[in-house]
Tab-separated table of C-alpha atoms and ligand atoms in Angstrom:
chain	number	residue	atom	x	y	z
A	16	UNK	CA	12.028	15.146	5.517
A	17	UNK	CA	10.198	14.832	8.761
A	18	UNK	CA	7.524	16.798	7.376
A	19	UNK	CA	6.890	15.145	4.080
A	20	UNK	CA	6.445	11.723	5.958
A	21	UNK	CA	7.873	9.924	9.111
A	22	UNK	CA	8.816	6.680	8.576
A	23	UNK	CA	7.367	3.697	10.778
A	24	UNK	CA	9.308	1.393	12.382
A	25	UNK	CA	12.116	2.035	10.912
A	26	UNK	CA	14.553	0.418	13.442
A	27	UNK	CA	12.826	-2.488	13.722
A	28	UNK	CA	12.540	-2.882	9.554
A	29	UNK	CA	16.069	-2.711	9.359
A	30	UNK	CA	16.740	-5.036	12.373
A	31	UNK	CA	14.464	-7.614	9.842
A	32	UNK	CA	16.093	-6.833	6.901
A	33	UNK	CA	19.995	-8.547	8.230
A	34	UNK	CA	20.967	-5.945	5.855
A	35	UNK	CA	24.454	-7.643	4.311
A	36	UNK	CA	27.453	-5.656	3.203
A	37	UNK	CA	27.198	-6.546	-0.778
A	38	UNK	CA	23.589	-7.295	-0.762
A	39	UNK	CA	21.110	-6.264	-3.212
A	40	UNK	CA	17.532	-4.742	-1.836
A	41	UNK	CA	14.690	-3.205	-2.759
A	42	UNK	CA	12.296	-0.762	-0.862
A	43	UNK	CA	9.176	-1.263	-3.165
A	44	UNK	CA	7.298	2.408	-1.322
A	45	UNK	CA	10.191	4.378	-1.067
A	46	UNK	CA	7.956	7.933	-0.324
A	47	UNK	CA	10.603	10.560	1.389
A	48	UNK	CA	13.521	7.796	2.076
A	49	UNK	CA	12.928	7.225	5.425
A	50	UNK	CA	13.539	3.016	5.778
A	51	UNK	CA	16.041	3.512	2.386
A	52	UNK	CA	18.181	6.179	4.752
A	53	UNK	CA	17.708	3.450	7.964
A	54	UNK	CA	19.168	1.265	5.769
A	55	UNK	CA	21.640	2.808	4.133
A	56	UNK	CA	23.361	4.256	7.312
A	57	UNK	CA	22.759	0.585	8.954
A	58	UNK	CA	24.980	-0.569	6.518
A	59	UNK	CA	26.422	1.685	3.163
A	60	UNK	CA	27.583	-1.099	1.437
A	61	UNK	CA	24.403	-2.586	-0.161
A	62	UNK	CA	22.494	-1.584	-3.642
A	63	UNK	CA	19.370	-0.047	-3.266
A	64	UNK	CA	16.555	-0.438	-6.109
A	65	UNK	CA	13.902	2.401	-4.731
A	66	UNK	CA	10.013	2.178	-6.152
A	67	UNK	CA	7.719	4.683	-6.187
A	68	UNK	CA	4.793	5.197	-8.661
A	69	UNK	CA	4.383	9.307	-7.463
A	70	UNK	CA	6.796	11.496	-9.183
A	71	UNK	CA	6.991	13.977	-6.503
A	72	UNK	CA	7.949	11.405	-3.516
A	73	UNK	CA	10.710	10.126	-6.763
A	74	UNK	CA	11.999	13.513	-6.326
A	75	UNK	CA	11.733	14.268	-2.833
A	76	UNK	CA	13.361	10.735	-2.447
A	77	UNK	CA	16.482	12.217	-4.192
A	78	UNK	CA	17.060	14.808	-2.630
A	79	UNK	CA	16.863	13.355	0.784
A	80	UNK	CA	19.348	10.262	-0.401
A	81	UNK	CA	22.126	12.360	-2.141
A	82	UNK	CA	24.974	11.131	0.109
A	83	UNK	CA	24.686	7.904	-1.261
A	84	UNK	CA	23.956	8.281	-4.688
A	85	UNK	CA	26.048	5.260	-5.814
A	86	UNK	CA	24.338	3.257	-3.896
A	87	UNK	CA	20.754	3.780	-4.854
A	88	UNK	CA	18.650	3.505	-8.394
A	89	UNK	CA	15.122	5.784	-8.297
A	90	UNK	CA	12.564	3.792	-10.188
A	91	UNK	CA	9.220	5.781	-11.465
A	92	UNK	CA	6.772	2.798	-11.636
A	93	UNK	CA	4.245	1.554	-9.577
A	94	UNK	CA	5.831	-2.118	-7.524
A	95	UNK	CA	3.709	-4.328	-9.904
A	96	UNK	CA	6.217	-3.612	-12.344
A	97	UNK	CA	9.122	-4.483	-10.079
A	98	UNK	CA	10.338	-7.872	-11.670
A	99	UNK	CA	10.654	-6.078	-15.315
A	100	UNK	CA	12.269	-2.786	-14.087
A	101	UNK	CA	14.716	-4.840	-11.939
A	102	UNK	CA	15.514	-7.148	-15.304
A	103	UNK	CA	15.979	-4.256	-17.483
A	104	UNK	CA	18.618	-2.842	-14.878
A	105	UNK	CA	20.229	-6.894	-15.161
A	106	UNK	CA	19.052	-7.914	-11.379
A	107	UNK	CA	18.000	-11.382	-11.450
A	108	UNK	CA	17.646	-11.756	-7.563
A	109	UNK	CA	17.403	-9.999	-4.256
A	110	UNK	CA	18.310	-10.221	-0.606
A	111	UNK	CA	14.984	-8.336	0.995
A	112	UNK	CA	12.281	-6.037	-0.253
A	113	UNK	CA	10.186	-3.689	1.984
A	114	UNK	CA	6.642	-2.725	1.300
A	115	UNK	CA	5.638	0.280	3.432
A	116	UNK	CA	1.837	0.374	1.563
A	117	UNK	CA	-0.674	3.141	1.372
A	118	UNK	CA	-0.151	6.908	1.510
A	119	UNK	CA	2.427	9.151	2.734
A	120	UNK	CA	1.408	11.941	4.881
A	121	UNK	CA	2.552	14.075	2.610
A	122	UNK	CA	-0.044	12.896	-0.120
A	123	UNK	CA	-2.546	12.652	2.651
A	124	UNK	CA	-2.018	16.215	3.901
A	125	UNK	CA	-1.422	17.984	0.452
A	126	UNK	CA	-5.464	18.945	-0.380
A	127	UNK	CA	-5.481	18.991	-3.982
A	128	UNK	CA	-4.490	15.278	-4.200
A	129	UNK	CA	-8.352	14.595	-3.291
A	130	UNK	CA	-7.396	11.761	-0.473
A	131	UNK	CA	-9.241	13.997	2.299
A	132	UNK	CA	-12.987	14.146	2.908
A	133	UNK	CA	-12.778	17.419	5.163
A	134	UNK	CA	-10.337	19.478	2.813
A	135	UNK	CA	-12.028	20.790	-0.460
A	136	UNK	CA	-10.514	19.503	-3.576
A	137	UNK	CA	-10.842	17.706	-7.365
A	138	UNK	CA	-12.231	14.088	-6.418
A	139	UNK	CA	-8.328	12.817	-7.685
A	140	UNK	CA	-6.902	10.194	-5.097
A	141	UNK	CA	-4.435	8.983	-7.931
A	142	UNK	CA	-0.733	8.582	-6.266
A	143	UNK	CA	0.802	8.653	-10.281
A	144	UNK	CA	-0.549	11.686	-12.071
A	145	UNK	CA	0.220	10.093	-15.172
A	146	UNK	CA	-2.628	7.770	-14.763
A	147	UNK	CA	-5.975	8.705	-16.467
A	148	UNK	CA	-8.152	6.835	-14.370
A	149	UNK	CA	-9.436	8.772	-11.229
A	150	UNK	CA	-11.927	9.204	-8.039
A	151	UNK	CA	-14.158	11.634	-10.205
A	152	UNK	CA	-14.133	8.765	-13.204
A	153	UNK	CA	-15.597	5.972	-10.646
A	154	UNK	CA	-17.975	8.458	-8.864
A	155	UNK	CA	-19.822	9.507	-11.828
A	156	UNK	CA	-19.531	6.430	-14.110
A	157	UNK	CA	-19.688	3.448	-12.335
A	158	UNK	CA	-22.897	1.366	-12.262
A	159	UNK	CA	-24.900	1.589	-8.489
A	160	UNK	CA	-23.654	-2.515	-8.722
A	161	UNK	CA	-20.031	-1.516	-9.332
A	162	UNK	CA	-20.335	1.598	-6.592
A	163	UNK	CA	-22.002	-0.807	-3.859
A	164	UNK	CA	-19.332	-3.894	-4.370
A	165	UNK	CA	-16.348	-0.932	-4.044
A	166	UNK	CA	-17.669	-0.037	-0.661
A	167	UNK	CA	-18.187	-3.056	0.364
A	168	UNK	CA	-15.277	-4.646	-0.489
A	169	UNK	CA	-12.764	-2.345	-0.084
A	170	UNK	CA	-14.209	-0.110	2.823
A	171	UNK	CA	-15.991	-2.825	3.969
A	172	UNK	CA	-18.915	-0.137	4.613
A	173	UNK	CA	-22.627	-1.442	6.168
A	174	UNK	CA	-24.208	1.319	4.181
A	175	UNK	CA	-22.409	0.548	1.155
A	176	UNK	CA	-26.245	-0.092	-1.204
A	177	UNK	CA	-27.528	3.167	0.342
A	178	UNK	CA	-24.424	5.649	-0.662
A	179	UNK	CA	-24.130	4.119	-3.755
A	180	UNK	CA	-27.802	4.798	-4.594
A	181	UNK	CA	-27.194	8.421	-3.233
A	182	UNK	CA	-24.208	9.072	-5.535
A	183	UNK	CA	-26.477	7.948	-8.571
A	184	UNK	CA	-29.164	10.371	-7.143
A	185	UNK	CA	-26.990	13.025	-6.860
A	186	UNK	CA	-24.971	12.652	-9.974
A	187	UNK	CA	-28.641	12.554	-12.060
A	188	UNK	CA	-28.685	16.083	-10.922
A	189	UNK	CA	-25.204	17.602	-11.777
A	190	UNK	CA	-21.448	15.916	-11.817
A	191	UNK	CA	-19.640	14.694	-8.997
A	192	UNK	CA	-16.329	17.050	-9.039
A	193	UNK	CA	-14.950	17.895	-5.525
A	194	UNK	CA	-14.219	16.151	-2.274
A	195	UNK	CA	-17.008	18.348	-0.414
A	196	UNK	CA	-19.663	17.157	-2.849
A	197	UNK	CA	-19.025	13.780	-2.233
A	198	UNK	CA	-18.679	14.097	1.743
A	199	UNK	CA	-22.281	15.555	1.622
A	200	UNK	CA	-23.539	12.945	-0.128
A	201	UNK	CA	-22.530	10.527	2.346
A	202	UNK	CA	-23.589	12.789	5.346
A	203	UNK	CA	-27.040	12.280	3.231
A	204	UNK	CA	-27.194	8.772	4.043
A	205	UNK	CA	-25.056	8.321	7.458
A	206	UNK	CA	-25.520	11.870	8.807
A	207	UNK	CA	-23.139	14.600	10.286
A	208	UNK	CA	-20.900	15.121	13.587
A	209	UNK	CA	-21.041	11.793	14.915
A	210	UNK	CA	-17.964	9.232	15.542
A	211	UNK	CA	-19.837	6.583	13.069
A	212	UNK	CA	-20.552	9.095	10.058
A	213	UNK	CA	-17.249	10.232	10.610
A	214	UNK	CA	-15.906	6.726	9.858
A	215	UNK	CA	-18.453	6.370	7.128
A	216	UNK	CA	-16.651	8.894	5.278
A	217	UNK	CA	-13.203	7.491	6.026
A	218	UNK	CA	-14.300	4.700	4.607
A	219	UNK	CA	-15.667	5.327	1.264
A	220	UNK	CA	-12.822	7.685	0.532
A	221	UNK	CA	-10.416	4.509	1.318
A	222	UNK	CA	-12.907	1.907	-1.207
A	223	UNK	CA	-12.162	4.623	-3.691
A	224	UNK	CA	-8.588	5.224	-2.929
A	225	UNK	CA	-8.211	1.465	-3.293
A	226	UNK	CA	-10.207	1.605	-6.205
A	227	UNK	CA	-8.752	4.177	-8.109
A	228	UNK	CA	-5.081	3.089	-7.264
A	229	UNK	CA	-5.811	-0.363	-7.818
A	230	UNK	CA	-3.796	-1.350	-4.496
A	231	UNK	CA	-5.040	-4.757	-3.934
A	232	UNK	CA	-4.114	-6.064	-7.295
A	233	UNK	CA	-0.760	-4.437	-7.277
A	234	UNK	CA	-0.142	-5.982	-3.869
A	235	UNK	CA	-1.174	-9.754	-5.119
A	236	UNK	CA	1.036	-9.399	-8.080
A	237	UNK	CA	4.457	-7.790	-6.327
A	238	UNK	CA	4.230	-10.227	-2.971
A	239	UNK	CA	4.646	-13.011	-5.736
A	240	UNK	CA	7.241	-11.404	-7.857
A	241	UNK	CA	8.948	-10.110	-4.652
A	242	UNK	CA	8.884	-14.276	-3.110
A	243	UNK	CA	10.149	-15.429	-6.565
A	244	UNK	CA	13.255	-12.831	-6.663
A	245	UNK	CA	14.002	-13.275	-3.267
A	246	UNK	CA	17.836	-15.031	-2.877
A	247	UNK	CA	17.455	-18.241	-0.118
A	248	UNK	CA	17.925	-16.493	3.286
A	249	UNK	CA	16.389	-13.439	1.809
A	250	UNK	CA	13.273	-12.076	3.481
A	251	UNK	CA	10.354	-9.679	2.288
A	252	UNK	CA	9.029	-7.251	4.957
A	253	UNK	CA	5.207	-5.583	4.517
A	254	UNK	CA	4.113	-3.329	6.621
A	255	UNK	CA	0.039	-2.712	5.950
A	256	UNK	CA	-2.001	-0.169	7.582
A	257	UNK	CA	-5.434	-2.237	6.890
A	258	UNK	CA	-7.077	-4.946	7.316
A	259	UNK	CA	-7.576	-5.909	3.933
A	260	UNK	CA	-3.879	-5.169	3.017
A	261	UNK	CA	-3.105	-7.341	6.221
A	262	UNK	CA	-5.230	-10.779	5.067
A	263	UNK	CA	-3.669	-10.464	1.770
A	264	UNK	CA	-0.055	-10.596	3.505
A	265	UNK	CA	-1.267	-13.523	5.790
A	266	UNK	CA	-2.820	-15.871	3.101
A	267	UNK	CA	-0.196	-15.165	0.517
A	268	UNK	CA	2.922	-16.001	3.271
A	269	UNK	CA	0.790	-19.030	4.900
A	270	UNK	CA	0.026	-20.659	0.675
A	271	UNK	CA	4.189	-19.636	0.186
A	272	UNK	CA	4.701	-21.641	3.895
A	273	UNK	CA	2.569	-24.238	3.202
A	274	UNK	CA	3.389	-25.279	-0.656
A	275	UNK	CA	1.424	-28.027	-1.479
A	276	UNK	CA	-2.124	-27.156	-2.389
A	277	UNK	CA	-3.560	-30.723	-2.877
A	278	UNK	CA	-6.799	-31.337	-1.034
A	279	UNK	CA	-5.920	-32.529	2.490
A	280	UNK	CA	-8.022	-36.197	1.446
A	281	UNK	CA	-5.702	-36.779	-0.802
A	282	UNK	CA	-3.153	-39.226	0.231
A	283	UNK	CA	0.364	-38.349	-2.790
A	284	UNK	CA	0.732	-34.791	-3.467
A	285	UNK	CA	0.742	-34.167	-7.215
A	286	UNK	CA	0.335	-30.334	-7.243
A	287	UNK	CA	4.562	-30.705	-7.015
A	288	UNK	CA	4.634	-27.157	-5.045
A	289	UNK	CA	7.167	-26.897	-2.289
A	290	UNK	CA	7.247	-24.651	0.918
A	291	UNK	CA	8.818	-21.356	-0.288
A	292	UNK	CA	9.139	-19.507	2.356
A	293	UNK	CA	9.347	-19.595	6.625
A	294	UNK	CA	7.471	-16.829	8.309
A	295	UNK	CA	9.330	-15.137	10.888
A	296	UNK	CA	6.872	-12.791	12.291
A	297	UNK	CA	3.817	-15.524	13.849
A	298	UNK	CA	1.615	-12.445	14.778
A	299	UNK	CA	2.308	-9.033	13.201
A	300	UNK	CA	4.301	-6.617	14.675
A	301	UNK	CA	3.166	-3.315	15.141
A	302	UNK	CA	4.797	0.562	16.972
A	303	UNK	CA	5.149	1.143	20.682
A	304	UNK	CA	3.524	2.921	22.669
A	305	UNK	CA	5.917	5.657	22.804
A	306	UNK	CA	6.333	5.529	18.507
A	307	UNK	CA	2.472	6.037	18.095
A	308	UNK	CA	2.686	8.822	20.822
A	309	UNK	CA	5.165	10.417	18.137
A	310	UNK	CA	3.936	9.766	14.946
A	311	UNK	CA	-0.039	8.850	15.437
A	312	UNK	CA	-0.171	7.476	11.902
A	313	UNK	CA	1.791	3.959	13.060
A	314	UNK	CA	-1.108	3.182	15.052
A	315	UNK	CA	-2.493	0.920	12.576
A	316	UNK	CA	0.829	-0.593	11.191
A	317	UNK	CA	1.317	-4.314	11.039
A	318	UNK	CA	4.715	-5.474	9.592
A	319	UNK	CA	4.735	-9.209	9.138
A	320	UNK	CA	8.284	-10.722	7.385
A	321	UNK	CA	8.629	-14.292	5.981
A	322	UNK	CA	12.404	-15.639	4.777
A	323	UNK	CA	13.277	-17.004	1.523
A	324	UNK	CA	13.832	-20.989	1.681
B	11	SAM	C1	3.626	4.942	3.439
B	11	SAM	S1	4.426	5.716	2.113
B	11	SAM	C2	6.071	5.142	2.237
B	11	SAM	C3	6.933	5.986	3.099
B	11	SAM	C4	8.381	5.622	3.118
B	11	SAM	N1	8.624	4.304	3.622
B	11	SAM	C5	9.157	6.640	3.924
B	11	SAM	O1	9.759	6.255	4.941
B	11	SAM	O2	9.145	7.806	3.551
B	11	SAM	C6	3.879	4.795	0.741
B	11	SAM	C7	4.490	5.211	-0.589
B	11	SAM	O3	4.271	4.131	-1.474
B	11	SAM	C8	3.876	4.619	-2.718
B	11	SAM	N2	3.072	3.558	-3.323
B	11	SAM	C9	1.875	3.092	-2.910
B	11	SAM	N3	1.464	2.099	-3.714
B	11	SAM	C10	2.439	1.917	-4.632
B	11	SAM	C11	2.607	1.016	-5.722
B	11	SAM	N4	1.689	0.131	-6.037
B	11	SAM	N5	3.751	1.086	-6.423
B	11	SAM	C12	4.722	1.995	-6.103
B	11	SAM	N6	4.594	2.894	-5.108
B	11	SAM	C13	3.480	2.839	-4.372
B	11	SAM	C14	3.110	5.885	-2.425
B	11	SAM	O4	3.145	6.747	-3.530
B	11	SAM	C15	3.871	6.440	-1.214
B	11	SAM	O5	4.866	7.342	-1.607
């Protein structure tokens, strides 16, 4: 497993969880099992509804939980879809969800998935391969509007206007196909070998990684379901790995904290929304020293949990 992906705080998720003999959880990004095995040795005795919208980390998910098969249902669907697939299999409530978000390292390391910018490949970046809609679809149709606002939103890149008018350049020419193509195109506008183009091209792949995978959306819409299933006492756990990712969390727990959404002038509350939830984590938490030494990729993690009222 250790190869596939190594889970991130993993101790300190289940620590969170309060994981209860007879409980009912979810892990919403279940990749190679990791945080579902941490929890299932923590304590056997719990049901374990595991998400993941890519087939492969289903299967490699399977394999790597086979001692507790009884224990666990796999779920092929991406977490948006978590309230109906939980309904269909009669779960009305839970007792904690995890979302571990973004990529595995498997995903990231395997070349043909198209996530890379240095490793030749089909522009892909989608984590379900049944999905139609890919990297090489928003490269060469999108509008030069629709190309800028992706990398500016969701890469939050300076030279967002400038890469998109590259990529329409370009793509005049000949179609945008491979990874390489598209890292050229950006060493075009923010040049080659430096620190800052380097992080030019991390972040365009990321806008279209987000695009293409729709994560933002899917985030908004399972944090709600995932607050609404959520048993009193219960508590959701998200660990993000940017900063995007990370606001969402923030604003969605403090609006869930906070309840009423009547203007503050306004002297009776008539909205009728009460506090849902009590955050637990007041600044995010993120890997030691010694865990980033280990595993590099927790650098960025931030794991903020908030408890059902
Ligand atoms: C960081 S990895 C999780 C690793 C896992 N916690 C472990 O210990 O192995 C994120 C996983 O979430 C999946 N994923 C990302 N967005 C998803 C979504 N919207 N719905 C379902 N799965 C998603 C990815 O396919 C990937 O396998």
């Amino acid at each position: 497993m250790s190869t596939y992906h190594t889970p991130v705080l993993a101790q300190t998720c289940t620590e969170y969880m309060q994981l209860q003999p007879g409980g009912v959880y979810v892990d919403a990004t279940v990749g190679a099992a990791g945080h579902s095995l941490t929890f299932l040795q923590a304590c056997p005795q719990i049901a374990l509804y595991c998400f993941d919208r890519d087939a492969e980390a289903i299967a490699e998910a399977k394999s790597n939980l086979q001692d507790y098969e009884e224990q666990i249902h796999l779920i092929h669907s991406p977490f948006s879809g978590m309230r109906t697939q939980l309904a269909l299999n009669k779960v009305a409530s839970v007792d904690g969800v995890l979302f571990d978000l973004g990529v595995s390292s498997h995903q990231l390391d395997e070349a043909a998935r198209g996530f890379s910018f240095d490793r030749d490949a089909r522009l892909d970046m989608r984590m379900d391969d049944s999905q139609a809609y890919c990297a090489e679809d928003v490269v060469n149709d999108a509008s030069e509007y629709e190309l800028k606002r992706i990398f500016k939103e969701y890469g939050e890149e300076q030279q967002a206007g400038r890469i998109a008018k590259a990529i329409l350049r370009a793509r005049n020419d000949e179609p945008i196909r491979r990874t390489l193509q598209l890292a050229k195109i950006i060493e075009s506008v923010a040049g080659s070998g430096t620190r800052e183009s380097l992080k030019t091209k991390l972040r365009v792949f990321q806008a279209l990684r987000i695009e293409v995978n729709k994560e933002l959306e899917e985030l908004e819409t399972a944090l709600n379901d995932a607050i609404m299933l959520l048993k009193p006492g219960g508590r959701v756990l998200v660990m993000s790995y940017h900063s995007l990712e990370d606001r969402i969390v923030k604003n969605r727990y403090k609006e869930a904290e906070r309840g009423c959404v009547c203007p503050p002038r306004q002297m009776v509350c008539n909205c009728g929304l009460k506090p849902r939830v009590k955050v637990i984590t007041k600044r995010p938490v993120g890997a030691s020293e010694e865990e980033i030494a280990a595993n590099p990729r927790s650098r960025g993690a931030k794991l903020r949990v908030a408890e059902k009222l």
